[in-house]
Coordinates of C-alpha atoms and ligand atoms in Angstrom, one line a residue:
M1 CA -15.9 -11.1 13.5
S2 CA -13.4 -8.6 12.2
I3 CA -15.0 -5.4 10.9
A4 CA -13.0 -3.4 8.3
Y5 CA -13.4 0.0 6.8
L6 CA -13.1 0.4 3.0
N7 CA -13.8 3.6 1.1
G8 CA -16.4 5.0 3.4
E9 CA -18.1 1.7 4.4
Y10 CA -17.8 -0.6 7.4
L11 CA -18.1 -4.3 6.4
P12 CA -16.8 -7.8 7.5
L13 CA -13.1 -8.0 6.7
S14 CA -13.7 -11.2 4.7
E15 CA -16.1 -9.3 2.4
A16 CA -13.9 -6.3 1.6
R17 CA -12.8 -6.2 -2.0
I18 CA -10.6 -3.9 -4.1
S19 CA -9.9 -3.8 -7.8
P20 CA -6.9 -5.8 -9.1
L21 CA -5.9 -2.5 -10.8
D22 CA -5.5 -0.8 -7.5
R23 CA -2.0 0.7 -7.5
G24 CA -1.5 -0.6 -4.0
F25 CA -1.8 -4.1 -5.4
L26 CA 0.1 -3.5 -8.7
F27 CA 2.9 -1.2 -7.4
G28 CA 2.8 -1.1 -3.6
D29 CA 1.9 2.5 -4.3
G30 CA 0.6 3.5 -0.9
I31 CA 1.3 4.6 2.7
Y32 CA 0.2 2.8 5.9
E33 CA 0.2 3.1 9.6
V34 CA -0.3 0.8 12.6
V35 CA -1.6 2.5 15.8
P36 CA -1.9 0.5 19.0
Y37 CA -5.0 1.0 21.2
Y38 CA -4.9 -0.3 24.8
A39 CA -8.3 -0.6 26.4
G40 CA -9.6 1.9 23.8
K41 CA -6.8 4.4 24.3
P42 CA -4.3 5.0 21.4
V43 CA -0.5 5.5 21.8
G44 CA 0.9 8.2 19.7
F45 CA -2.2 8.9 17.6
N46 CA -1.2 12.4 16.5
P47 CA 2.4 11.6 15.6
H48 CA 1.3 8.4 13.8
M49 CA -1.2 10.2 11.7
T50 CA 1.1 13.2 11.1
R51 CA 3.7 10.8 9.8
M52 CA 1.0 9.3 7.5
A53 CA 0.1 12.8 6.2
N54 CA 3.8 13.5 5.6
G55 CA 4.2 10.2 3.7
L56 CA 1.1 10.9 1.5
A57 CA 2.3 14.4 0.8
E58 CA 5.8 13.2 -0.1
I59 CA 4.4 10.7 -2.7
E60 CA 1.7 13.1 -3.8
I61 CA -1.4 11.1 -2.9
N62 CA -4.4 13.2 -2.1
C63 CA -6.5 12.0 0.8
D64 CA -9.2 14.2 2.2
I65 CA -9.3 12.6 5.7
D66 CA -7.8 15.0 8.3
L67 CA -6.6 14.2 11.8
A68 CA -10.1 14.6 13.3
G69 CA -11.5 12.3 10.5
W70 CA -8.9 9.6 11.2
N71 CA -9.6 9.8 14.9
E72 CA -13.3 9.2 14.4
L73 CA -12.8 6.4 11.9
M74 CA -10.2 4.6 13.9
S75 CA -12.0 5.0 17.3
D76 CA -15.1 3.7 15.6
L77 CA -13.3 0.7 14.3
V78 CA -11.9 -0.1 17.7
E79 CA -15.4 0.0 19.2
R80 CA -16.9 -2.1 16.4
N81 CA -14.1 -4.7 17.0
A82 CA -14.3 -4.8 20.8
D83 CA -15.0 -8.6 20.6
L84 CA -11.5 -9.2 19.2
G85 CA -9.9 -8.3 22.5
E86 CA -9.1 -5.4 24.9
N87 CA -5.9 -4.4 23.1
L88 CA -6.1 -3.8 19.4
G89 CA -3.8 -2.6 16.6
V90 CA -5.4 -0.5 13.9
Y91 CA -3.9 -0.8 10.5
V92 CA -4.8 2.0 8.0
Q93 CA -3.6 2.2 4.4
V94 CA -4.2 4.7 1.7
T95 CA -3.2 3.8 -1.9
R96 CA -3.2 5.9 -5.1
G97 CA -6.4 4.1 -6.1
A98 CA -7.5 2.0 -9.1
D99 CA -6.9 3.4 -12.6
V100 CA -8.4 1.8 -15.8
K101 CA -4.9 0.6 -16.9
R102 CA -1.5 -0.3 -15.6
F103 CA 0.8 2.7 -16.2
H104 CA 3.7 3.8 -14.0
A105 CA 3.0 7.6 -14.0
Y106 CA 0.7 8.9 -11.2
P107 CA -2.9 9.1 -12.7
E108 CA -5.0 12.2 -12.3
D109 CA -8.5 12.3 -10.9
V110 CA -8.4 8.7 -9.5
P111 CA -9.7 8.7 -5.9
A112 CA -7.4 7.1 -3.2
T113 CA -8.4 3.8 -1.8
V114 CA -8.7 4.0 2.0
F115 CA -8.7 0.7 3.9
A116 CA -8.5 0.0 7.7
F117 CA -8.9 -3.0 10.0
A118 CA -8.3 -3.9 13.6
F119 CA -6.4 -6.9 15.0
P120 CA -5.6 -8.1 18.5
I121 CA -2.2 -7.2 19.9
K122 CA -0.3 -8.6 22.9
D123 CA -0.7 -7.2 26.4
P124 CA 2.3 -5.1 27.3
E125 CA 5.2 -7.0 28.7
P126 CA 5.8 -6.8 32.5
T127 CA 8.3 -4.0 33.4
D128 CA 10.1 -6.3 35.8
R129 CA 13.2 -7.5 33.9
T130 CA 13.3 -10.9 35.5
K131 CA 9.8 -11.5 34.0
A132 CA 10.3 -9.9 30.5
H133 CA 10.7 -12.0 27.4
G134 CA 14.2 -11.7 25.8
Y135 CA 14.5 -11.5 22.0
K136 CA 17.0 -13.3 19.9
V137 CA 18.1 -11.7 16.6
N138 CA 20.7 -12.0 14.0
S139 CA 22.1 -9.3 11.6
T140 CA 22.7 -8.8 7.9
E141 CA 23.5 -6.0 5.4
D142 CA 20.5 -3.7 4.8
L143 CA 19.6 -4.3 1.1
R144 CA 16.4 -2.2 1.1
W145 CA 15.9 1.0 -0.8
K146 CA 17.2 4.6 0.0
R147 CA 13.8 5.9 1.1
C148 CA 13.3 4.0 4.3
H149 CA 11.8 7.1 6.0
I150 CA 8.6 6.6 3.9
K151 CA 6.2 4.2 5.5
S152 CA 5.4 2.6 2.1
T153 CA 3.2 -0.4 1.7
A154 CA 5.9 -1.7 -0.7
L155 CA 7.6 -3.8 2.0
L156 CA 9.2 -6.6 0.0
G157 CA 12.7 -5.5 1.0
N158 CA 11.7 -5.6 4.7
V159 CA 9.8 -8.9 4.2
I160 CA 12.8 -10.6 2.7
H161 CA 15.0 -9.5 5.6
Y162 CA 12.4 -10.5 8.2
Q163 CA 12.1 -13.9 6.6
Q164 CA 15.9 -14.3 6.7
G165 CA 15.7 -14.0 10.5
H166 CA 12.5 -16.0 10.8
S167 CA 13.9 -19.0 8.8
A168 CA 16.9 -19.0 11.0
G169 CA 14.6 -19.3 14.1
Q170 CA 15.2 -15.7 15.2
N171 CA 12.7 -13.1 16.4
E172 CA 14.0 -10.2 14.2
I173 CA 17.0 -9.2 12.1
L174 CA 19.2 -6.1 12.7
L175 CA 20.3 -4.3 9.5
Y176 CA 23.6 -2.4 8.8
N177 CA 24.6 -0.3 5.9
E178 CA 27.6 -0.6 3.6
A179 CA 29.7 1.3 6.0
G180 CA 28.9 -1.3 8.8
E181 CA 26.6 1.1 10.6
L182 CA 23.4 0.0 12.3
T183 CA 20.2 1.2 10.6
E184 CA 17.2 -0.5 12.2
G185 CA 15.5 -3.9 12.3
S186 CA 13.4 -5.3 9.4
S187 CA 10.2 -4.2 11.2
C188 CA 11.4 -2.1 14.1
N189 CA 13.9 0.6 15.3
A190 CA 17.0 -0.3 17.3
F191 CA 18.8 1.1 20.4
I192 CA 21.9 0.1 22.2
V193 CA 23.1 0.8 25.8
K194 CA 26.7 1.3 26.7
D195 CA 28.0 2.3 30.1
G196 CA 24.5 3.5 31.1
V197 CA 24.1 5.7 27.9
V198 CA 21.2 4.9 25.6
I199 CA 22.1 5.4 21.9
T200 CA 20.0 5.1 18.7
P201 CA 20.8 5.9 15.0
I202 CA 19.9 9.4 13.8
Q203 CA 16.7 9.9 11.9
D204 CA 17.5 10.0 8.2
N205 CA 16.5 8.2 4.9
Q206 CA 18.0 4.9 6.2
I207 CA 15.4 4.4 8.9
L208 CA 11.7 4.7 9.5
P209 CA 11.0 7.6 11.9
G210 CA 9.5 5.3 14.4
I211 CA 6.8 6.7 16.7
T212 CA 7.8 4.4 19.6
R213 CA 11.5 5.5 19.0
R214 CA 10.3 9.1 19.3
I215 CA 8.2 8.5 22.5
I216 CA 11.2 6.7 24.1
I217 CA 13.6 9.6 23.3
D218 CA 11.2 12.3 24.4
S219 CA 10.0 10.5 27.6
I220 CA 13.6 9.6 28.6
K221 CA 14.7 13.2 28.1
A222 CA 11.7 14.5 30.1
A223 CA 12.4 12.1 33.0
G224 CA 16.0 13.2 33.0
T225 CA 17.5 10.2 34.8
I226 CA 19.1 8.4 31.8
Q227 CA 21.5 9.9 29.2
I228 CA 20.3 9.4 25.6
E229 CA 22.0 10.2 22.3
E230 CA 21.1 10.0 18.6
R231 CA 24.2 9.3 16.6
T232 CA 25.8 6.8 14.1
I233 CA 26.4 3.4 15.7
T234 CA 28.9 0.9 14.2
M235 CA 28.2 -2.8 14.3
D236 CA 31.3 -3.2 16.5
E237 CA 29.6 -1.0 19.0
V238 CA 26.4 -3.1 18.7
R239 CA 28.4 -6.3 19.3
N240 CA 30.0 -4.8 22.4
A241 CA 26.8 -3.2 23.8
D242 CA 25.6 -3.9 27.3
E243 CA 22.0 -4.0 26.1
I244 CA 20.2 -3.9 22.7
W245 CA 16.5 -3.0 22.4
I246 CA 14.2 -3.2 19.4
T247 CA 11.1 -1.0 19.3
S248 CA 7.8 -0.7 17.4
S249 CA 4.2 0.0 18.1
S250 CA 3.4 -3.7 18.5
K251 CA 6.6 -4.7 20.4
E252 CA 6.9 -1.5 22.5
I253 CA 10.5 -1.8 23.8
A254 CA 11.7 -5.4 23.4
P255 CA 15.0 -6.4 25.1
V256 CA 17.4 -8.4 22.9
I257 CA 19.5 -11.0 24.8
E258 CA 21.2 -12.7 21.9
L259 CA 22.8 -11.3 18.6
D260 CA 24.1 -13.7 16.0
G261 CA 24.2 -16.5 18.6
Q262 CA 26.2 -14.5 21.1
P263 CA 24.9 -13.2 24.4
V264 CA 24.2 -9.4 24.6
G265 CA 26.0 -8.1 27.7
D266 CA 25.5 -10.8 30.4
G267 CA 22.8 -12.4 28.3
K268 CA 19.9 -11.2 30.5
V269 CA 17.4 -8.5 30.1
G270 CA 19.1 -5.3 31.3
Q271 CA 18.7 -2.8 34.1
V272 CA 18.5 0.2 31.8
W273 CA 15.8 -1.5 29.8
E274 CA 13.7 -1.9 33.0
E275 CA 14.2 1.8 33.9
A276 CA 13.4 3.0 30.4
F277 CA 10.4 0.7 30.0
K278 CA 9.0 2.0 33.2
I279 CA 9.4 5.6 32.0
Y280 CA 7.8 4.7 28.7
T281 CA 4.9 2.8 30.2
A282 CA 4.1 5.7 32.6
S283 CA 4.0 8.3 29.9
K284 CA 3.0 6.5 26.6
F285 CA -0.6 7.7 26.6
D286 CA 0.6 11.4 26.8
Y287 CA 2.0 11.2 23.2
Ligands
PDD1 N1 6.5 -1.7 11.8 N2 11.1 0.4 11.3 C1 10.4 -0.4 10.5 C2 11.1 -0.9 9.2 C3 9.1 -0.7 10.8 O1 8.4 -1.5 9.9 C4 8.5 -0.3 12.0 C5 7.1 -0.6 12.4 C6 9.3 0.6 12.9 C7 8.8 1.1 14.2 O2 7.9 2.2 14.0 P1 6.7 2.5 15.0 O3 7.4 2.7 16.3 O4 6.1 3.8 14.5 O5 5.7 1.4 15.0 C8 10.6 0.9 12.5 C9 5.1 -1.8 11.9 C10 4.5 -1.9 13.3 C11 4.6 -2.9 10.9 O6 5.0 -2.8 9.8 O7 3.8 -3.7 11.3

C-alpha cells in the first residue's frame, strides 16, 4: 500500500484529501520535485531541493521545511514504502494552500499545502549500448510559456505536447522555439552529439534547469574524456546529429534512435552515450 505525506501526517495515499479551494487545484499554483532513490540512496537530493526552494522563493510561497526537514521526510517516505519496490521516485509538491475564496492575487496568512508520495521507478538501463533501449521521438514547436525554468505544477503546456508524441506512438517529443532552436523535451532535457562533442542548450527561461542535465555536464567535465558544450542548437543540427539523448530523473540518460521517423546517426544507440552513461552511473550518487 502506498503511504503518502500530507501536511504533517503520513496516511494511505488513497485516503489523502485536499480542499477543492486549494490553489494547486484551482490555478496550478505550486512547485514540485521528483527525486529518484535507488536502494534507498537519492540522486541529486541537494540540487533537487535547492531548485525547489528557488522555485518557491520565485513565486513567493512560504514553506518552513528546510533541506534537513525534506531529507527526513523523504527518507521516511522511502522507508515506509519499501514494499513498493527497491527503486522509488519521491514526488513532493508545495502549493499556495487553500483560501476561503477563488481570487487570483496571492492570499496572506494561508498555510502552504505540502504533499508527497513515493512510486516505483524502473531499474537503471544497462550501460552496454547493444542492450540499451532506444527511444523514438518526434518534434514540434514549443508552445509552452516563457517561464519554463520554474518547476511549476501547472504542466498543461507540457502535458499537451507529451500527448502529441504519445498519440503518435512516440516515447517523447522534442520542442523547438520560434527561431527553430532546440529547447527541451516535454518532460526531459535534450542533448546532441556531433563529431564526438556533446552539446546541450544553455540554461535559460526556455528550459527546466534539469538536475540530471547538471549531473551529466559536471560528471563529464570532471572525467575529462569527452568534450561538452552548452550553447544554442538549431533543429538542423539536431537532425544531422550523430546521437540524441533525452534526460530526466526517471529516464536518466535515454538514447534516441529515431526522430520524426528518421534514424538518428546510424539508427543505433551511440558510443558516446555508452561512455557518458558509464561516467554518469559511476558518479550519480556523489551529487
Ligand atoms: N520531469 N524538462 C522538463 C520539462 C521536465 O519535466 C523534466 C523532469 C526535466 C528533467 O529534469 P530532472 O533531470 O531534474 O528530472 C526537464 C519530471 C521527472 C516529471 O515531471 O515527472
